[in-house]
Amino acid sequence: MPEPRETAPAYAEPMPIARPTASVALEGFELRVLHLPLVSPFTTSFGTETVREVIVVRALTADGEGWGEIVTQADPLYSSEYTQGAWDVALRFLAPALLDRPRLAPEDVAGMLEPFKGHRMAKAGLELAVLDAALRAEGRPLGEYLGAVHDRVPSGVSVGIQRDPAALVDAVGRYLDDGYVRIKIKIKPGRDVADTAAVRDAFGTIPLQVDANSAYTLADAATLAELDRFDLLLIEQPLQEDDLVDHAELARQLRTPVCLDESIVSDKAAADALALGAASVINIKAGRVGGYLEAVRIHDRCRDAGVPVWCGGMLETGIGRAANAALAALPGFTLPGDVSASSRFYTRDIVTEPAVLEDGHVRVPTGPGLGVEIDRVAWEDFTVARETLTR
Ligand code: OSB
Ligand code: MG
């Protein structure tokens, strides 16, 4: 008989990281809410953003600092998490739990935060800051730590819903001119078939996919099946977050591969989705699943199962984008991710060398930790709230 549950539930995989870091002596966390203006409004089925509100985490340790990013948005429209909720839970529960110990290793963070339900984006941002601090102290790049096998990754771009299909074609044309190797367009009911047709007709056989951000129900299956004729790479999250069974039913009715984003909140959710046939592709976002270590577990699972994955994005600053590039360089990321250049969203970023597009690719940073340095002036200029907790 198995022992009563003491360490991990039965579905947990062994720690995937080949070589863990040394522990750090955590002394404090500084959290800041930043407001970064977007180069242009970003519209999805759930709303329009003109300013990226984000929480930047600075871990303070005896051996130096580390940086993380909590990728919640201002409103709980993509998922239940939102900035003020993440701010509250991080300051009230998560950071104090981590500060309770004299030393901790990045690999311990998720387990220490597990008693607190949900709030995965908040947990991911704290874990990344601790991980960055530990790796910087060892002079070791995040990509190497996670298991990256490429020094650059192909760059796809997520294009928001535009005024009309003609404006969408203009926007997509500009990104293709920039060199992006894959286009994703956002869709919603009433802005799906015609928008997709316009892009397919204008640009021929480009790698193209659509993202519904859970705007449909199974009753819309006939409309979604009309997208089959456009030879899309995939359709991303057509139904609600908790609709795994309906996604499996929809997948049987579509020729277009179904990819899940919002539904995949953990490695366990990924295992369930694959078992049910709810997804044949998975979008991995570290924030959504509670951190980069959980993201690697999902990558490993999908790779073993022969299921392609790609790296999603949450309009990250240069902090999260650097980490995403490292993650996207793992071998199972066989589809281009939403790892676009900083200039896709920002004229001014908070790192000194924001990611640029080179021949349709983004470089995986090679410096210690995230491999990017914070632009302290920009960080300061964009700050709208700050709080520091110490041991
Ligand atoms: O569904 O992938 C999504 C941005 C915010 C919230 C959800 C999503 C997105 C994107 C942007 O599509 C991807 C990016 O950061 O480049
Ligand atoms: Mg998505």
GROMACS .gro file of C-alpha atoms and ligand atoms in nm:
model
  408
    1MET     CA    1   0.000   0.000   0.000
    2PRO     CA    2   0.123   0.351  -0.073
    3GLU     CA    3   0.218   0.566   0.221
    4PRO     CA    4  -0.027   0.839   0.312
    5ARG     CA    5   0.046   1.144   0.099
    6GLU     CA    6   0.354   1.309   0.235
    7THR     CA    7   0.549   1.459  -0.049
    8ALA     CA    8   0.376   1.469  -0.383
    9PRO     CA    9   0.054   1.342  -0.535
   10ALA     CA   10   0.065   1.041  -0.764
   11TYR     CA   11   0.055   1.242  -1.086
   12ALA     CA   12   0.366   1.447  -1.003
   13GLU     CA   13   0.669   1.382  -1.218
   14PRO     CA   14   1.018   1.376  -1.071
   15MET     CA   15   1.194   1.711  -1.068
   16PRO     CA   16   1.287   1.767  -1.432
   17ILE     CA   17   1.578   2.003  -1.375
   18ALA     CA   18   1.908   1.823  -1.428
   19ARG     CA   19   2.111   2.031  -1.186
   20PRO     CA   20   1.934   2.233  -0.915
   21THR     CA   21   2.082   2.559  -0.789
   22ALA     CA   22   2.224   2.623  -0.445
   23SER     CA   23   1.985   2.777  -0.196
   24VAL     CA   24   1.975   3.152  -0.133
   25ALA     CA   25   1.947   3.351   0.188
   26LEU     CA   26   1.631   3.543   0.111
   27GLU     CA   27   1.617   3.877   0.289
   28GLY     CA   28   1.317   4.042   0.132
   29PHE     CA   29   1.093   4.110  -0.165
   30GLU     CA   30   1.021   4.441  -0.326
   31LEU     CA   31   0.703   4.443  -0.532
   32ARG     CA   32   0.607   4.722  -0.766
   33VAL     CA   33   0.308   4.784  -0.987
   34LEU     CA   34   0.421   4.933  -1.317
   35HIS     CA   35   0.219   5.094  -1.595
   36LEU     CA   36   0.384   5.060  -1.936
   37PRO     CA   37   0.212   5.230  -2.231
   38LEU     CA   38   0.147   4.995  -2.525
   39VAL     CA   39   0.253   5.099  -2.876
   40SER     CA   40  -0.108   5.043  -2.986
   41PRO     CA   41  -0.424   4.910  -2.820
   42PHE     CA   42  -0.438   4.530  -2.791
   43THR     CA   43  -0.787   4.385  -2.841
   44THR     CA   44  -0.897   4.029  -2.769
   45SER     CA   45  -1.236   3.866  -2.732
   46PHE     CA   46  -1.231   3.976  -2.366
   47GLY     CA   47  -1.134   4.341  -2.400
   48THR     CA   48  -0.890   4.614  -2.504
   49GLU     CA   49  -0.572   4.719  -2.322
   50THR     CA   50  -0.383   5.041  -2.386
   51VAL     CA   51  -0.152   5.027  -2.085
   52ARG     CA   52   0.019   4.715  -1.955
   53GLU     CA   53  -0.026   4.700  -1.580
   54VAL     CA   54   0.219   4.448  -1.438
   55ILE     CA   55   0.386   4.359  -1.108
   56VAL     CA   56   0.765   4.347  -1.104
   57VAL     CA   57   0.922   4.144  -0.823
   58ARG     CA   58   1.270   4.203  -0.688
   59ALA     CA   59   1.405   3.931  -0.460
   60LEU     CA   60   1.667   4.059  -0.216
   61THR     CA   61   1.918   3.799  -0.102
   62ALA     CA   62   2.249   3.795   0.084
   63ASP     CA   63   2.422   3.725  -0.250
   64GLY     CA   64   2.242   3.979  -0.464
   65GLU     CA   65   1.906   4.037  -0.622
   66GLY     CA   66   1.678   3.857  -0.867
   67TRP     CA   67   1.390   3.969  -1.084
   68GLY     CA   68   1.051   3.829  -1.165
   69GLU     CA   69   0.724   3.944  -1.317
   70ILE     CA   70   0.366   3.869  -1.217
   71VAL     CA   71   0.180   3.862  -1.546
   72THR     CA   72  -0.172   3.930  -1.424
   73GLN     CA   73  -0.370   4.194  -1.607
   74ALA     CA   74  -0.564   4.475  -1.440
   75ASP     CA   75  -0.901   4.297  -1.478
   76PRO     CA   76  -0.989   3.928  -1.429
   77LEU     CA   77  -1.098   3.878  -1.792
   78TYR     CA   78  -0.840   3.632  -1.928
   79SER     CA   79  -0.851   3.427  -1.607
   80SER     CA   80  -0.962   3.481  -1.248
   81GLU     CA   81  -0.633   3.645  -1.153
   82TYR     CA   82  -0.586   4.023  -1.165
   83THR     CA   83  -0.325   4.269  -1.047
   84GLN     CA   84  -0.477   4.386  -0.721
   85GLY     CA   85  -0.562   4.029  -0.623
   86ALA     CA   86  -0.208   3.913  -0.700
   87TRP     CA   87  -0.067   4.212  -0.512
   88ASP     CA   88  -0.274   4.125  -0.208
   89VAL     CA   89  -0.207   3.752  -0.204
   90ALA     CA   90   0.164   3.798  -0.271
   91LEU     CA   91   0.212   4.049   0.009
   92ARG     CA   92  -0.030   3.895   0.258
   93PHE     CA   93   0.047   3.522   0.215
   94LEU     CA   94   0.301   3.415  -0.046
   95ALA     CA   95   0.602   3.637   0.018
   96PRO     CA   96   0.572   3.601   0.399
   97ALA     CA   97   0.566   3.220   0.364
   98LEU     CA   98   0.890   3.229   0.164
   99LEU     CA   99   1.053   3.479   0.400
  100ASP     CA  100   0.981   3.253   0.692
  101ARG     CA  101   1.290   3.043   0.619
  102PRO     CA  102   1.654   3.149   0.653
  103ARG     CA  103   1.744   2.981   0.323
  104LEU     CA  104   1.547   2.839   0.035
  105ALA     CA  105   1.615   2.689  -0.306
  106PRO     CA  106   1.412   2.792  -0.612
  107GLU     CA  107   1.303   2.429  -0.645
  108ASP     CA  108   1.135   2.453  -0.302
  109VAL     CA  109   0.925   2.760  -0.378
  110ALA     CA  110   0.627   2.589  -0.545
  111GLY     CA  111   0.596   2.332  -0.268
  112MET     CA  112   0.610   2.602   0.000
  113LEU     CA  113   0.333   2.794  -0.173
  114GLU     CA  114   0.118   2.491  -0.252
  115PRO     CA  115  -0.107   2.526   0.056
  116PHE     CA  116  -0.237   2.852  -0.091
  117LYS     CA  117  -0.491   2.764  -0.359
  118GLY     CA  118  -0.468   2.909  -0.706
  119HIS     CA  119  -0.295   3.246  -0.766
  120ARG     CA  120  -0.052   3.077  -1.000
  121MET     CA  121   0.066   3.394  -1.173
  122ALA     CA  122   0.155   3.547  -0.837
  123LYS     CA  123   0.344   3.231  -0.739
  124ALA     CA  124   0.525   3.220  -1.074
  125GLY     CA  125   0.650   3.577  -1.039
  126LEU     CA  126   0.792   3.513  -0.693
  127GLU     CA  127   0.951   3.185  -0.801
  128LEU     CA  128   1.116   3.351  -1.100
  129ALA     CA  129   1.267   3.624  -0.882
  130VAL     CA  130   1.414   3.366  -0.643
  131LEU     CA  131   1.537   3.154  -0.933
  132ASP     CA  132   1.698   3.453  -1.103
  133ALA     CA  133   1.873   3.548  -0.779
  134ALA     CA  134   2.006   3.194  -0.731
  135LEU     CA  135   2.126   3.166  -1.092
  136ARG     CA  136   2.288   3.510  -1.094
  137ALA     CA  137   2.473   3.417  -0.776
  138GLU     CA  138   2.610   3.110  -0.956
  139GLY     CA  139   2.675   3.289  -1.284
  140ARG     CA  140   2.450   3.041  -1.460
  141PRO     CA  141   2.205   3.126  -1.742
  142LEU     CA  142   1.836   3.043  -1.705
  143GLY     CA  143   1.829   2.873  -2.046
  144GLU     CA  144   2.100   2.628  -1.948
  145TYR     CA  145   1.922   2.560  -1.618
  146LEU     CA  146   1.587   2.488  -1.784
  147GLY     CA  147   1.741   2.266  -2.052
  148ALA     CA  148   1.749   2.495  -2.357
  149VAL     CA  149   1.897   2.339  -2.671
  150HIS     CA  150   1.882   2.641  -2.906
  151ASP     CA  151   2.053   2.980  -2.891
  152ARG     CA  152   1.763   3.155  -3.065
  153VAL     CA  153   1.394   3.081  -3.112
  154PRO     CA  154   1.154   3.148  -3.399
  155SER     CA  155   0.929   3.440  -3.328
  156GLY     CA  156   0.555   3.447  -3.380
  157VAL     CA  157   0.331   3.746  -3.319
  158SER     CA  158  -0.014   3.774  -3.166
  159VAL     CA  159  -0.225   4.027  -3.355
  160GLY     CA  160  -0.525   4.181  -3.182
  161ILE     CA  161  -0.871   4.229  -3.329
  162GLN     CA  162  -0.867   4.536  -3.554
  163ARG     CA  163  -1.136   4.781  -3.669
  164ASP     CA  164  -1.220   4.559  -3.967
  165PRO     CA  165  -1.063   4.280  -4.178
  166ALA     CA  166  -0.888   4.533  -4.405
  167ALA     CA  167  -0.715   4.692  -4.106
  168LEU     CA  168  -0.619   4.343  -3.988
  169VAL     CA  169  -0.459   4.268  -4.324
  170ASP     CA  170  -0.259   4.593  -4.295
  171ALA     CA  171  -0.142   4.504  -3.945
  172VAL     CA  172  -0.046   4.148  -4.040
  173GLY     CA  173   0.140   4.278  -4.346
  174ARG     CA  174   0.354   4.502  -4.126
  175TYR     CA  175   0.446   4.213  -3.896
  176LEU     CA  176   0.533   3.993  -4.194
  177ASP     CA  177   0.754   4.275  -4.323
  178ASP     CA  178   0.925   4.279  -3.983
  179GLY     CA  179   1.005   3.910  -4.034
  180TYR     CA  180   0.772   3.732  -3.792
  181VAL     CA  181   0.756   3.368  -3.895
  182ARG     CA  182   0.407   3.290  -3.768
  183ILE     CA  183   0.092   3.497  -3.735
  184LYS     CA  184  -0.176   3.447  -3.471
  185ILE     CA  185  -0.493   3.649  -3.499
  186LYS     CA  186  -0.745   3.699  -3.224
  187ILE     CA  187  -1.103   3.602  -3.306
  188LYS     CA  188  -1.444   3.631  -3.140
  189PRO     CA  189  -1.802   3.559  -3.250
  190GLY     CA  190  -1.880   3.779  -3.550
  191ARG     CA  191  -1.509   3.844  -3.612
  192ASP     CA  192  -1.386   3.500  -3.708
  193VAL     CA  193  -1.443   3.357  -4.056
  194ALA     CA  194  -1.422   3.684  -4.250
  195ASP     CA  195  -1.111   3.801  -4.062
  196THR     CA  196  -0.935   3.469  -4.112
  197ALA     CA  197  -1.035   3.458  -4.479
  198ALA     CA  198  -0.902   3.810  -4.534
  199VAL     CA  199  -0.559   3.720  -4.392
  200ARG     CA  200  -0.541   3.386  -4.573
  201ASP     CA  201  -0.642   3.546  -4.905
  202ALA     CA  202  -0.396   3.834  -4.868
  203PHE     CA  203  -0.089   3.631  -4.771
  204GLY     CA  204  -0.128   3.281  -4.909
  205THR     CA  205   0.032   2.996  -4.721
  206ILE     CA  206   0.186   3.179  -4.422
  207PRO     CA  207   0.185   2.985  -4.092
  208LEU     CA  208  -0.142   3.110  -3.941
  209GLN     CA  209  -0.338   3.030  -3.626
  210VAL     CA  210  -0.633   3.182  -3.439
  211ASP     CA  211  -0.700   3.246  -3.069
  212ALA     CA  212  -1.057   3.274  -2.936
  213ASN     CA  213  -0.974   3.329  -2.568
  214SER     CA  214  -1.271   3.112  -2.466
  215ALA     CA  215  -1.535   3.319  -2.649
  216TYR     CA  216  -1.738   3.028  -2.790
  217THR     CA  217  -1.955   2.737  -2.677
  218LEU     CA  218  -2.006   2.395  -2.828
  219ALA     CA  219  -2.319   2.536  -2.996
  220ASP     CA  220  -2.078   2.734  -3.221
  221ALA     CA  221  -1.913   2.419  -3.357
  222ALA     CA  222  -2.052   2.471  -3.708
  223THR     CA  223  -1.904   2.822  -3.728
  224LEU     CA  224  -1.569   2.702  -3.598
  225ALA     CA  225  -1.572   2.419  -3.853
  226GLU     CA  226  -1.587   2.682  -4.127
  227LEU     CA  227  -1.230   2.771  -4.024
  228ASP     CA  228  -1.119   2.423  -4.135
  229ARG     CA  229  -1.082   2.542  -4.492
  230PHE     CA  230  -0.803   2.787  -4.401
  231ASP     CA  231  -0.542   2.523  -4.311
  232LEU     CA  232  -0.471   2.680  -3.975
  233LEU     CA  233  -0.189   2.550  -3.757
  234LEU     CA  234  -0.439   2.539  -3.472
  235ILE     CA  235  -0.732   2.704  -3.300
  236GLU     CA  236  -0.646   2.821  -2.949
  237GLN     CA  237  -0.888   2.796  -2.655
  238PRO     CA  238  -1.224   2.818  -2.832
  239LEU     CA  239  -1.427   2.725  -2.520
  240GLN     CA  240  -1.423   2.807  -2.149
  241GLU     CA  241  -1.135   2.730  -1.916
  242ASP     CA  242  -1.317   2.443  -1.742
  243ASP     CA  243  -1.471   2.292  -2.059
  244LEU     CA  244  -1.229   2.004  -2.110
  245VAL     CA  245  -1.499   1.756  -2.208
  246ASP     CA  246  -1.656   2.004  -2.452
  247HIS     CA  247  -1.314   2.074  -2.603
  248ALA     CA  248  -1.273   1.701  -2.660
  249GLU     CA  249  -1.612   1.690  -2.833
  250LEU     CA  250  -1.529   1.997  -3.042
  251ALA     CA  251  -1.192   1.848  -3.139
  252ARG     CA  252  -1.377   1.551  -3.286
  253GLN     CA  253  -1.585   1.787  -3.500
  254LEU     CA  254  -1.295   1.998  -3.634
  255ARG     CA  255  -1.012   1.927  -3.872
  256THR     CA  256  -0.817   2.222  -3.729
  257PRO     CA  257  -0.607   2.104  -3.430
  258VAL     CA  258  -0.739   2.228  -3.096
  259CYS     CA  259  -0.477   2.395  -2.874
  260LEU     CA  260  -0.546   2.483  -2.511
  261ASP     CA  261  -0.421   2.792  -2.331
  262GLU     CA  262  -0.650   2.902  -2.042
  263SER     CA  263  -0.748   2.543  -1.955
  264ILE     CA  264  -0.391   2.428  -1.889
  265VAL     CA  265  -0.339   2.563  -1.539
  266SER     CA  266  -0.100   2.288  -1.425
  267ASP     CA  267   0.079   1.974  -1.534
  268LYS     CA  268  -0.217   1.779  -1.397
  269ALA     CA  269  -0.455   1.977  -1.618
  270ALA     CA  270  -0.229   1.902  -1.915
  271ALA     CA  271  -0.234   1.531  -1.833
  272ASP     CA  272  -0.615   1.537  -1.810
  273ALA     CA  273  -0.655   1.731  -2.135
  274LEU     CA  274  -0.436   1.485  -2.322
  275ALA     CA  275  -0.612   1.185  -2.170
  276LEU     CA  276  -0.950   1.326  -2.274
  277GLY     CA  277  -0.842   1.422  -2.626
  278ALA     CA  278  -0.926   1.785  -2.545
  279ALA     CA  279  -0.608   1.918  -2.706
  280SER     CA  280  -0.357   1.803  -2.965
  281VAL     CA  281  -0.129   2.105  -2.906
  282ILE     CA  282  -0.056   2.296  -2.585
  283ASN     CA  283   0.034   2.660  -2.528
  284ILE     CA  284   0.268   2.678  -2.229
  285LYS     CA  285   0.272   2.998  -2.025
  286ALA     CA  286   0.478   2.990  -1.707
  287GLY     CA  287   0.255   3.243  -1.533
  288ARG     CA  288  -0.063   3.051  -1.599
  289VAL     CA  289   0.081   2.725  -1.460
  290GLY     CA  290   0.252   2.865  -1.150
  291GLY     CA  291   0.609   2.896  -1.270
  292TYR     CA  292   0.885   2.798  -1.510
  293LEU     CA  293   0.952   2.470  -1.330
  294GLU     CA  294   0.592   2.355  -1.374
  295ALA     CA  295   0.614   2.476  -1.735
  296VAL     CA  296   0.914   2.246  -1.790
  297ARG     CA  297   0.716   1.954  -1.645
  298ILE     CA  298   0.438   2.015  -1.898
  299HIS     CA  299   0.697   2.038  -2.174
  300ASP     CA  300   0.847   1.705  -2.066
  301ARG     CA  301   0.508   1.537  -2.049
  302CYS     CA  302   0.406   1.659  -2.393
  303ARG     CA  303   0.739   1.568  -2.544
  304ASP     CA  304   0.705   1.213  -2.409
  305ALA     CA  305   0.353   1.199  -2.552
  306GLY     CA  306   0.457   1.340  -2.892
  307VAL     CA  307   0.235   1.646  -2.842
  308PRO     CA  308   0.376   1.973  -2.982
  309VAL     CA  309   0.395   2.273  -2.750
  310TRP     CA  310   0.472   2.640  -2.798
  311CYS     CA  311   0.547   2.926  -2.565
  312GLY     CA  312   0.263   3.169  -2.505
  313GLY     CA  313   0.294   3.527  -2.389
  314MET     CA  314   0.121   3.770  -2.154
  315LEU     CA  315   0.255   4.100  -2.289
  316GLU     CA  316   0.557   4.051  -2.065
  317THR     CA  317   0.819   4.315  -2.008
  318GLY     CA  318   1.180   4.237  -2.089
  319ILE     CA  319   1.197   4.035  -1.767
  320GLY     CA  320   0.931   3.780  -1.862
  321ARG     CA  321   1.026   3.790  -2.229
  322ALA     CA  322   1.385   3.688  -2.146
  323ALA     CA  323   1.259   3.395  -1.943
  324ASN     CA  324   1.011   3.297  -2.214
  325ALA     CA  325   1.287   3.291  -2.476
  326ALA     CA  326   1.486   3.054  -2.252
  327LEU     CA  327   1.183   2.828  -2.204
  328ALA     CA  328   1.096   2.830  -2.574
  329ALA     CA  329   1.446   2.698  -2.649
  330LEU     CA  330   1.365   2.357  -2.495
  331PRO     CA  331   1.348   2.076  -2.750
  332GLY     CA  332   0.974   2.009  -2.731
  333PHE     CA  333   0.881   2.364  -2.835
  334THR     CA  334   0.838   2.265  -3.196
  335LEU     CA  335   0.598   2.543  -3.296
  336PRO     CA  336   0.690   2.916  -3.301
  337GLY     CA  337   0.577   3.091  -2.985
  338ASP     CA  338   0.440   3.434  -2.896
  339VAL     CA  339   0.797   3.537  -2.823
  340SER     CA  340   0.796   3.857  -3.020
  341ALA     CA  341   1.035   4.151  -2.995
  342SER     CA  342   0.987   4.406  -2.721
  343SER     CA  343   0.889   4.664  -2.984
  344ARG     CA  344   0.575   4.458  -3.062
  345PHE     CA  345   0.424   4.602  -2.744
  346TYR     CA  346   0.657   4.870  -2.606
  347THR     CA  347   0.850   5.176  -2.721
  348ARG     CA  348   1.030   5.176  -2.387
  349ASP     CA  349   1.095   4.855  -2.193
  350ILE     CA  350   1.238   4.809  -1.843
  351VAL     CA  351   1.549   4.616  -1.948
  352THR     CA  352   1.860   4.772  -2.098
  353GLU     CA  353   1.868   4.542  -2.403
  354PRO     CA  354   1.511   4.453  -2.501
  355ALA     CA  355   1.462   4.156  -2.734
  356VAL     CA  356   1.490   4.238  -3.103
  357LEU     CA  357   1.388   4.042  -3.409
  358GLU     CA  358   1.679   3.903  -3.611
  359ASP     CA  359   1.586   3.707  -3.919
  360GLY     CA  360   1.250   3.617  -3.761
  361HIS     CA  361   1.412   3.496  -3.440
  362VAL     CA  362   1.472   3.619  -3.087
  363ARG     CA  363   1.798   3.539  -2.912
  364VAL     CA  364   1.806   3.335  -2.592
  365PRO     CA  365   1.998   3.546  -2.339
  366THR     CA  366   2.328   3.393  -2.228
  367GLY     CA  367   2.417   3.605  -1.924
  368PRO     CA  368   2.363   3.486  -1.565
  369GLY     CA  369   2.001   3.429  -1.461
  370LEU     CA  370   1.757   3.603  -1.693
  371GLY     CA  371   2.057   3.745  -1.879
  372VAL     CA  372   1.908   4.093  -1.895
  373GLU     CA  373   1.977   4.399  -1.682
  374ILE     CA  374   1.703   4.621  -1.546
  375ASP     CA  375   1.684   4.978  -1.676
  376ARG     CA  376   1.649   5.136  -1.332
  377VAL     CA  377   1.534   5.468  -1.473
  378ALA     CA  378   1.252   5.312  -1.674
  379TRP     CA  379   1.161   5.086  -1.381
  380GLU     CA  380   1.135   5.393  -1.160
  381ASP     CA  381   0.949   5.601  -1.417
  382PHE     CA  382   0.678   5.337  -1.472
  383THR     CA  383   0.623   5.260  -1.102
  384VAL     CA  384   0.279   5.345  -0.965
  385ALA     CA  385   0.291   5.150  -0.636
  386ARG     CA  386   0.560   4.983  -0.428
  387GLU     CA  387   0.587   4.768  -0.117
  388THR     CA  388   0.886   4.596   0.048
  389LEU     CA  389   0.872   4.301   0.285
  390THR     CA  390   1.178   4.187   0.479
  391ARG     CA  391   1.246   3.901   0.718
  392OSB     O1  392  -0.443   3.435  -2.504
  392OSB     O2  393  -0.241   3.422  -2.562
  392OSB     C1  394  -0.332   3.485  -2.509
  392OSB     C2  395  -0.211   3.830  -2.412
  392OSB     C3  396  -0.274   3.847  -2.291
  392OSB     C4  397  -0.357   3.750  -2.246
  392OSB     C5  398  -0.377   3.634  -2.320
  392OSB     C6  399  -0.312   3.616  -2.440
  392OSB     C7  400  -0.230   3.718  -2.489
  392OSB     C8  401  -0.164   3.714  -2.618
  392OSB     C9  402  -0.040   3.798  -2.632
  392OSB     O3  403  -0.207   3.657  -2.713
  392OSB    C10  404   0.080   3.715  -2.656
  392OSB    C11  405   0.207   3.793  -2.635
  392OSB     O4  406   0.239   3.830  -2.519
  392OSB     O5  407   0.278   3.816  -2.732
  393MG      MG  408  -0.429   3.243  -2.586
   0.00000   0.00000   0.00000
